[in-house]
DNA sequence: TATCCAAGGTAAGTT
DNA sequence: AACTTACCTTGGATA
């Protein structure tokens, strides 16, 4: 086991671990105290995730636990590369002040940024991110967590670490062994065949979400829609929350409402054109950060007016 | 207690 | 290519 800590001040723009991990970007982290999403906490809860085993010889999934105490980030992990993994997973090398400066003067985005200082985008493993957001269609955030938990406890590998059992998110092969009816029993509803077919596509080597990396943004989005259950919106989520396309602006119900109320000139009828207009309004390069601050701000009801 | 409704949309069928 | 419609399940709102 490797443990460590470092000052929050190490990271430009600060870090708010709870907001980063409980803002509906990632469904692959859990609170160790078992509390559900955004419940009040008496202290500094540990969060954990189980990464697909790709960095060690054994390919055993790797557990990373992390928490934020006064001014410090602390971690404990089964991998010796925990710090590097955390920097990657939590995008700790993004300079948040530069990010907000890149977004053209916008009172709504600025108030969202102020209200959620330290919230960062995440960089989820591609397969788990893909499946999570296929499941997200017409679902509440709390139920998306439940679905991913059910998938992990039914099909994922058990990992022992520091006296506890953890469940990894299933690998493509493990999930491809599931059939539609079994997935429906996990309350996936009409998403069950989407998950089954997409898992089989990845497991057979027919396609892999990370193949989109390197393509120009709009080509990458188009490329991801080959997966069953993935349209433009889910594709944008995978690009933004996993593959590092920070210009992606997923047009979900919250953002569509915000466009209606605050950016009506960006409504252009089609997804592609509206997405492009709002992306440019948010300064292009880091437009996805603006989207995520706005999404979290609106969804948690802190508009302030 | 019963009914209705919307939730971080997508696929398939029509025009 | 643009426009409709069906789709599972559930928690919270409304009657």
CSV table of C-alpha atoms (C1' of nucleotides) in Angstrom, one decimal:
chain,number,residue,atom,x,y,z
A,1,UNK,CA,0.0,0.0,0.0
A,2,UNK,CA,1.2,3.4,-0.9
A,3,UNK,CA,0.0,6.5,1.0
A,4,UNK,CA,0.8,10.1,0.6
A,5,UNK,CA,-0.4,13.7,0.8
A,6,UNK,CA,0.3,17.1,-0.6
A,7,UNK,CA,-1.0,20.6,-0.1
A,8,UNK,CA,-4.1,21.7,-2.1
A,9,UNK,CA,-2.1,24.9,-2.9
A,10,UNK,CA,0.0,22.7,-5.2
A,11,UNK,CA,-2.7,22.9,-7.8
A,12,UNK,CA,-3.5,26.1,-9.6
A,13,UNK,CA,-7.0,27.2,-8.8
A,14,UNK,CA,-7.4,24.9,-5.8
A,15,UNK,CA,-9.3,21.6,-5.5
A,16,UNK,CA,-12.8,20.8,-4.2
A,17,UNK,CA,-12.9,17.0,-4.1
A,18,UNK,CA,-16.5,16.7,-3.2
A,19,UNK,CA,-17.7,19.0,-5.9
A,20,UNK,CA,-15.5,17.3,-8.5
A,21,UNK,CA,-16.7,13.8,-7.6
A,22,UNK,CA,-20.3,14.6,-6.8
A,23,UNK,CA,-21.3,16.9,-9.7
A,24,UNK,CA,-22.7,14.2,-12.0
A,25,UNK,CA,-19.5,14.0,-14.2
A,26,UNK,CA,-18.3,10.6,-13.0
A,27,UNK,CA,-20.3,7.6,-11.8
A,28,UNK,CA,-17.2,5.6,-11.1
A,29,UNK,CA,-16.3,7.0,-7.6
A,30,UNK,CA,-18.0,6.3,-4.3
A,31,UNK,CA,-17.9,7.7,-0.8
A,32,UNK,CA,-16.4,5.2,1.6
A,33,UNK,CA,-18.9,6.2,4.3
A,34,UNK,CA,-21.7,4.9,2.1
A,35,UNK,CA,-23.5,8.2,2.1
A,36,UNK,CA,-25.4,8.9,-1.0
A,37,UNK,CA,-24.8,11.8,-3.4
A,38,UNK,CA,-24.2,15.2,-1.7
A,39,UNK,CA,-25.4,14.2,1.7
A,40,UNK,CA,-24.1,16.3,4.5
A,41,UNK,CA,-20.9,15.0,6.1
A,42,UNK,CA,-19.5,15.5,9.5
A,43,UNK,CA,-15.9,15.3,8.3
A,44,UNK,CA,-13.7,14.7,5.3
A,45,UNK,CA,-15.0,11.5,3.7
A,46,UNK,CA,-12.8,9.2,1.8
A,47,UNK,CA,-13.7,8.6,-1.9
A,48,UNK,CA,-12.5,5.6,-3.8
A,49,UNK,CA,-12.5,4.2,-7.3
A,50,UNK,CA,-11.2,1.0,-8.7
A,51,UNK,CA,-9.2,1.3,-11.9
A,52,UNK,CA,-9.0,-1.3,-14.6
A,53,UNK,CA,-5.7,-3.1,-14.1
A,54,UNK,CA,-3.5,-1.8,-16.9
A,55,UNK,CA,-0.4,-0.5,-15.1
A,56,UNK,CA,0.8,-3.6,-13.3
A,57,UNK,CA,2.0,-6.9,-14.6
A,58,UNK,CA,-0.9,-8.8,-12.9
A,59,UNK,CA,-3.6,-6.7,-14.5
A,60,UNK,CA,-5.4,-6.7,-11.1
A,61,UNK,CA,-7.7,-3.7,-10.7
A,62,UNK,CA,-6.2,-0.9,-8.6
A,63,UNK,CA,-7.9,0.8,-5.7
A,64,UNK,CA,-7.3,4.5,-5.0
A,65,UNK,CA,-8.7,6.2,-2.0
A,66,UNK,CA,-8.5,9.9,-1.6
A,67,UNK,CA,-9.8,12.6,0.8
A,68,UNK,CA,-9.5,16.3,1.3
A,69,UNK,CA,-8.7,17.6,4.8
A,70,UNK,CA,-7.8,21.2,5.7
A,71,UNK,CA,-5.5,22.3,2.9
A,72,UNK,CA,-4.3,18.8,2.1
A,73,UNK,CA,-5.1,16.0,-0.3
A,74,UNK,CA,-4.5,12.6,1.2
A,75,UNK,CA,-4.4,9.3,-0.6
A,76,UNK,CA,-3.9,5.6,-0.1
A,77,UNK,CA,-3.6,3.1,-2.9
A,78,UNK,CA,-2.8,-0.4,-4.1
A,79,UNK,CA,-0.7,1.2,-6.9
A,80,UNK,CA,2.7,2.8,-6.4
A,81,UNK,CA,1.7,5.5,-8.9
A,82,UNK,CA,-1.2,6.9,-7.0
A,83,UNK,CA,-0.2,10.6,-7.2
A,84,UNK,CA,0.2,10.4,-11.0
A,85,UNK,CA,-3.1,8.6,-11.3
A,86,UNK,CA,-4.9,11.2,-9.2
A,87,UNK,CA,-3.4,14.1,-11.3
A,88,UNK,CA,-4.7,12.3,-14.3
A,89,UNK,CA,-8.2,11.3,-13.0
A,90,UNK,CA,-9.0,14.6,-11.3
A,91,UNK,CA,-7.2,16.8,-13.9
A,92,UNK,CA,-5.2,18.3,-11.1
A,93,UNK,CA,-2.8,19.9,-13.7
A,94,UNK,CA,-5.6,22.1,-15.1
A,95,UNK,CA,-5.1,25.7,-14.1
A,96,UNK,CA,-8.6,26.7,-13.2
A,97,UNK,CA,-7.9,30.4,-13.2
A,98,UNK,CA,-6.7,30.2,-16.8
A,99,UNK,CA,-9.7,28.2,-17.6
A,100,UNK,CA,-12.1,30.8,-16.3
A,101,UNK,CA,-10.1,33.5,-18.0
A,102,UNK,CA,-10.5,31.8,-21.3
A,103,UNK,CA,-14.3,32.0,-21.1
A,104,UNK,CA,-15.6,35.3,-22.4
A,105,UNK,CA,-17.1,37.7,-19.8
A,106,UNK,CA,-20.3,36.0,-18.6
A,107,UNK,CA,-21.9,36.8,-15.3
A,108,UNK,CA,-23.8,33.5,-15.1
A,109,UNK,CA,-20.7,31.4,-15.6
A,110,UNK,CA,-18.7,33.6,-13.2
A,111,UNK,CA,-21.2,33.1,-10.4
A,112,UNK,CA,-21.2,29.4,-11.1
A,113,UNK,CA,-17.4,29.4,-10.9
A,114,UNK,CA,-17.4,31.4,-7.7
A,115,UNK,CA,-20.0,29.1,-6.1
A,116,UNK,CA,-18.1,26.0,-6.9
A,117,UNK,CA,-14.4,27.0,-6.7
A,118,UNK,CA,-12.1,24.1,-7.0
A,119,UNK,CA,-14.4,21.9,-9.0
A,120,UNK,CA,-12.5,20.2,-11.8
A,121,UNK,CA,-13.4,18.1,-14.7
A,122,UNK,CA,-12.6,14.4,-14.4
A,123,UNK,CA,-10.8,11.9,-16.7
A,124,UNK,CA,-12.7,8.7,-16.3
A,125,UNK,CA,-11.5,5.4,-17.8
A,126,UNK,CA,-13.2,5.3,-21.3
A,127,UNK,CA,-15.2,2.1,-21.0
A,128,UNK,CA,-16.7,2.8,-17.7
A,129,UNK,CA,-17.5,6.4,-18.8
A,130,UNK,CA,-19.1,5.1,-22.0
A,131,UNK,CA,-21.4,2.7,-20.2
A,132,UNK,CA,-22.2,5.1,-17.4
A,133,UNK,CA,-23.5,7.7,-19.9
A,134,UNK,CA,-25.3,5.2,-22.0
A,135,UNK,CA,-27.2,4.4,-18.7
A,136,UNK,CA,-27.7,8.1,-18.1
A,137,UNK,CA,-30.4,8.6,-20.7
A,138,UNK,CA,-33.6,10.0,-19.1
A,139,UNK,CA,-32.3,9.1,-15.7
A,140,UNK,CA,-31.7,11.0,-12.4
A,141,UNK,CA,-28.2,11.3,-11.2
A,142,UNK,CA,-28.8,9.2,-8.1
A,143,UNK,CA,-30.2,6.4,-10.2
A,144,UNK,CA,-27.3,6.5,-12.6
A,145,UNK,CA,-25.0,5.8,-9.5
A,146,UNK,CA,-27.3,2.9,-8.5
A,147,UNK,CA,-27.1,1.3,-12.0
A,148,UNK,CA,-23.3,1.5,-12.1
A,149,UNK,CA,-23.1,0.1,-8.6
A,150,UNK,CA,-25.3,-2.8,-9.6
A,151,UNK,CA,-23.2,-3.5,-12.7
A,152,UNK,CA,-20.0,-3.5,-10.6
A,153,UNK,CA,-21.4,-5.8,-7.9
A,154,UNK,CA,-22.9,-8.2,-10.4
A,155,UNK,CA,-20.2,-8.4,-13.0
A,156,UNK,CA,-17.1,-6.7,-11.6
A,157,UNK,CA,-14.0,-8.3,-10.0
A,158,UNK,CA,-13.6,-8.2,-6.2
A,159,UNK,CA,-10.4,-6.5,-5.0
A,160,UNK,CA,-9.1,-6.7,-1.5
A,161,UNK,CA,-7.3,-3.7,-0.2
A,162,UNK,CA,-6.4,-2.5,3.3
A,163,UNK,CA,-8.8,-4.8,4.9
A,164,UNK,CA,-11.8,-4.1,2.7
A,165,UNK,CA,-13.5,-5.5,-0.4
A,166,UNK,CA,-14.0,-3.3,-3.4
A,167,UNK,CA,-15.7,-4.0,-6.7
A,168,UNK,CA,-14.2,-2.9,-9.9
A,169,UNK,CA,-16.3,-1.7,-12.8
A,170,UNK,CA,-16.7,-4.7,-15.1
A,171,UNK,CA,-14.3,-5.1,-18.0
A,172,UNK,CA,-15.8,-5.2,-21.6
A,173,UNK,CA,-15.4,-9.0,-21.5
A,174,UNK,CA,-17.1,-9.3,-18.2
A,175,UNK,CA,-20.0,-7.1,-19.2
A,176,UNK,CA,-20.3,-8.7,-22.6
A,177,UNK,CA,-21.2,-11.9,-20.8
A,178,UNK,CA,-24.4,-10.3,-19.6
A,179,UNK,CA,-27.6,-10.7,-21.6
A,180,UNK,CA,-30.4,-8.2,-22.0
A,181,UNK,CA,-32.8,-9.8,-19.6
A,182,UNK,CA,-30.1,-10.0,-16.8
A,183,UNK,CA,-29.4,-6.3,-17.3
A,184,UNK,CA,-33.1,-5.5,-17.2
A,185,UNK,CA,-33.2,-7.2,-13.9
A,186,UNK,CA,-30.7,-4.6,-12.7
A,187,UNK,CA,-33.3,-1.9,-13.6
A,188,UNK,CA,-31.5,-0.7,-16.7
A,189,UNK,CA,-34.8,-0.6,-18.6
A,190,UNK,CA,-34.5,0.1,-22.3
A,191,UNK,CA,-30.8,0.8,-21.8
A,192,UNK,CA,-30.2,-2.9,-21.3
A,193,UNK,CA,-29.8,-3.9,-24.9
A,194,UNK,CA,-27.7,-0.7,-25.5
A,195,UNK,CA,-25.2,-1.7,-22.8
A,196,UNK,CA,-25.2,-5.4,-23.9
A,197,UNK,CA,-24.5,-4.6,-27.6
A,198,UNK,CA,-21.9,-1.9,-26.8
A,199,UNK,CA,-20.1,-4.1,-24.4
A,200,UNK,CA,-19.9,-6.8,-27.0
A,201,UNK,CA,-18.6,-4.4,-29.6
A,202,UNK,CA,-15.7,-3.5,-27.3
A,203,UNK,CA,-15.1,-7.0,-26.0
A,204,UNK,CA,-14.8,-8.4,-29.5
A,205,UNK,CA,-12.3,-5.8,-30.4
A,206,UNK,CA,-14.7,-4.5,-33.0
A,207,UNK,CA,-14.5,-0.9,-31.6
A,208,UNK,CA,-13.0,0.9,-28.7
A,209,UNK,CA,-14.0,4.3,-27.4
A,210,UNK,CA,-10.4,5.5,-27.0
A,211,UNK,CA,-10.0,5.2,-30.8
A,212,UNK,CA,-11.6,8.6,-31.0
A,213,UNK,CA,-8.6,10.2,-29.4
A,214,UNK,CA,-6.6,12.2,-31.9
A,215,UNK,CA,-9.5,12.9,-34.2
A,216,UNK,CA,-10.7,16.4,-34.7
A,217,UNK,CA,-13.4,17.2,-32.2
A,218,UNK,CA,-16.5,16.8,-34.4
A,219,UNK,CA,-15.1,13.7,-36.1
A,220,UNK,CA,-14.4,12.2,-32.6
A,221,UNK,CA,-18.0,12.9,-31.6
A,222,UNK,CA,-19.3,11.3,-34.8
A,223,UNK,CA,-17.0,8.3,-34.3
A,224,UNK,CA,-18.4,7.6,-30.8
A,225,UNK,CA,-21.9,7.4,-32.1
A,226,UNK,CA,-21.1,4.0,-33.6
A,227,UNK,CA,-21.8,2.5,-30.2
A,228,UNK,CA,-25.3,1.5,-29.5
A,229,UNK,CA,-27.1,3.9,-27.2
A,230,UNK,CA,-24.7,6.7,-28.0
A,231,UNK,CA,-26.0,9.8,-29.7
A,232,UNK,CA,-24.5,13.3,-29.9
A,233,UNK,CA,-25.1,14.1,-26.2
A,234,UNK,CA,-23.6,10.9,-24.7
A,235,UNK,CA,-20.7,11.1,-27.2
A,236,UNK,CA,-20.0,14.6,-25.9
A,237,UNK,CA,-20.0,13.4,-22.3
A,238,UNK,CA,-17.4,10.7,-23.1
A,239,UNK,CA,-15.3,13.2,-25.0
A,240,UNK,CA,-15.4,15.7,-22.1
A,241,UNK,CA,-15.3,13.4,-19.0
A,242,UNK,CA,-12.9,10.8,-20.4
A,243,UNK,CA,-11.1,11.6,-23.6
A,244,UNK,CA,-9.9,15.1,-22.7
A,245,UNK,CA,-11.9,17.1,-25.3
A,246,UNK,CA,-12.5,20.1,-23.1
A,247,UNK,CA,-14.3,22.0,-25.8
A,248,UNK,CA,-17.1,19.5,-25.8
A,249,UNK,CA,-20.4,20.9,-24.5
A,250,UNK,CA,-23.0,18.2,-23.9
A,251,UNK,CA,-26.5,19.5,-24.6
A,252,UNK,CA,-28.5,18.0,-21.9
A,253,UNK,CA,-31.9,19.1,-20.6
A,254,UNK,CA,-30.3,21.6,-18.1
A,255,UNK,CA,-28.1,23.2,-20.7
A,256,UNK,CA,-30.9,23.3,-23.2
A,257,UNK,CA,-33.0,25.2,-20.7
A,258,UNK,CA,-30.1,27.5,-19.9
A,259,UNK,CA,-29.7,28.2,-23.7
A,260,UNK,CA,-33.4,29.0,-23.9
A,261,UNK,CA,-33.3,31.4,-20.9
A,262,UNK,CA,-29.8,32.9,-21.1
A,263,UNK,CA,-28.3,32.3,-24.6
A,264,UNK,CA,-31.4,32.3,-26.9
A,265,UNK,CA,-29.2,33.4,-29.9
A,266,UNK,CA,-27.3,30.1,-29.6
A,267,UNK,CA,-30.4,28.0,-30.3
A,268,UNK,CA,-29.9,26.9,-33.9
A,269,UNK,CA,-32.3,24.0,-34.3
A,270,UNK,CA,-29.9,21.1,-34.7
A,271,UNK,CA,-27.7,19.6,-32.0
A,272,UNK,CA,-24.5,20.2,-34.1
A,273,UNK,CA,-25.3,23.8,-34.9
A,274,UNK,CA,-26.5,24.7,-31.4
A,275,UNK,CA,-23.6,22.9,-29.8
A,276,UNK,CA,-21.2,24.8,-32.0
A,277,UNK,CA,-22.8,28.2,-31.2
A,278,UNK,CA,-22.7,27.7,-27.4
A,279,UNK,CA,-19.2,26.2,-27.7
A,280,UNK,CA,-18.0,29.4,-29.3
A,281,UNK,CA,-19.9,31.5,-26.8
A,282,UNK,CA,-18.0,29.8,-24.0
A,283,UNK,CA,-14.6,30.5,-25.7
A,284,UNK,CA,-14.0,27.3,-27.4
A,285,UNK,CA,-11.0,25.6,-25.8
A,286,UNK,CA,-12.4,25.1,-22.3
A,287,UNK,CA,-16.1,25.4,-23.2
A,288,UNK,CA,-16.8,22.1,-21.5
A,289,UNK,CA,-15.7,23.5,-18.1
A,290,UNK,CA,-18.3,26.3,-18.6
A,291,UNK,CA,-20.9,23.6,-19.3
A,292,UNK,CA,-20.0,21.6,-16.3
A,293,UNK,CA,-20.0,24.6,-13.9
A,294,UNK,CA,-23.3,25.7,-15.3
A,295,UNK,CA,-24.8,22.2,-15.1
A,296,UNK,CA,-23.9,21.8,-11.5
A,297,UNK,CA,-24.9,25.3,-10.6
A,298,UNK,CA,-28.3,25.0,-12.1
A,299,UNK,CA,-28.9,21.5,-10.9
A,300,UNK,CA,-28.1,22.2,-7.3
A,301,UNK,CA,-30.4,25.3,-7.4
A,302,UNK,CA,-27.9,28.0,-6.6
A,303,UNK,CA,-28.6,30.4,-9.4
A,304,UNK,CA,-29.1,33.1,-6.7
A,305,UNK,CA,-32.0,34.9,-8.3
B,1,DT,C1',-53.8,5.6,-2.1
B,2,DA,C1',-53.8,6.2,-7.1
B,3,DT,C1',-52.2,8.6,-11.0
B,4,DC,C1',-49.1,11.4,-13.4
B,5,DC,C1',-44.7,13.1,-14.8
B,6,DA,C1',-40.0,13.8,-15.9
B,7,DA,C1',-35.3,12.1,-15.4
B,8,DG,C1',-27.8,14.6,-18.0
B,9,DG,C1',-31.7,10.6,-24.9
B,10,DT,C1',-31.5,7.3,-28.6
B,11,DA,C1',-33.1,4.2,-32.3
B,12,DA,C1',-36.2,3.2,-35.7
B,13,DG,C1',-39.8,4.4,-38.7
B,14,DT,C1',-42.1,8.3,-41.7
B,15,DT,C1',-42.3,12.1,-44.6
C,1,DA,C1',-32.2,15.3,-43.7
C,2,DA,C1',-35.9,16.7,-40.6
C,3,DC,C1',-39.7,15.1,-37.8
C,4,DT,C1',-42.4,11.5,-34.7
C,5,DT,C1',-42.8,8.1,-31.6
C,6,DA,C1',-41.8,4.3,-28.5
C,7,DC,C1',-39.0,3.0,-24.8
C,8,DC,C1',-38.0,0.8,-18.9
C,9,DT,C1',-38.1,2.2,-14.3
C,10,DT,C1',-38.5,5.0,-10.4
C,11,DG,C1',-39.1,8.8,-7.0
C,12,DG,C1',-41.5,12.8,-6.2
C,13,DA,C1',-45.5,15.7,-7.0
C,14,DT,C1',-50.3,16.2,-7.4
C,15,DA,C1',-55.1,14.9,-6.7
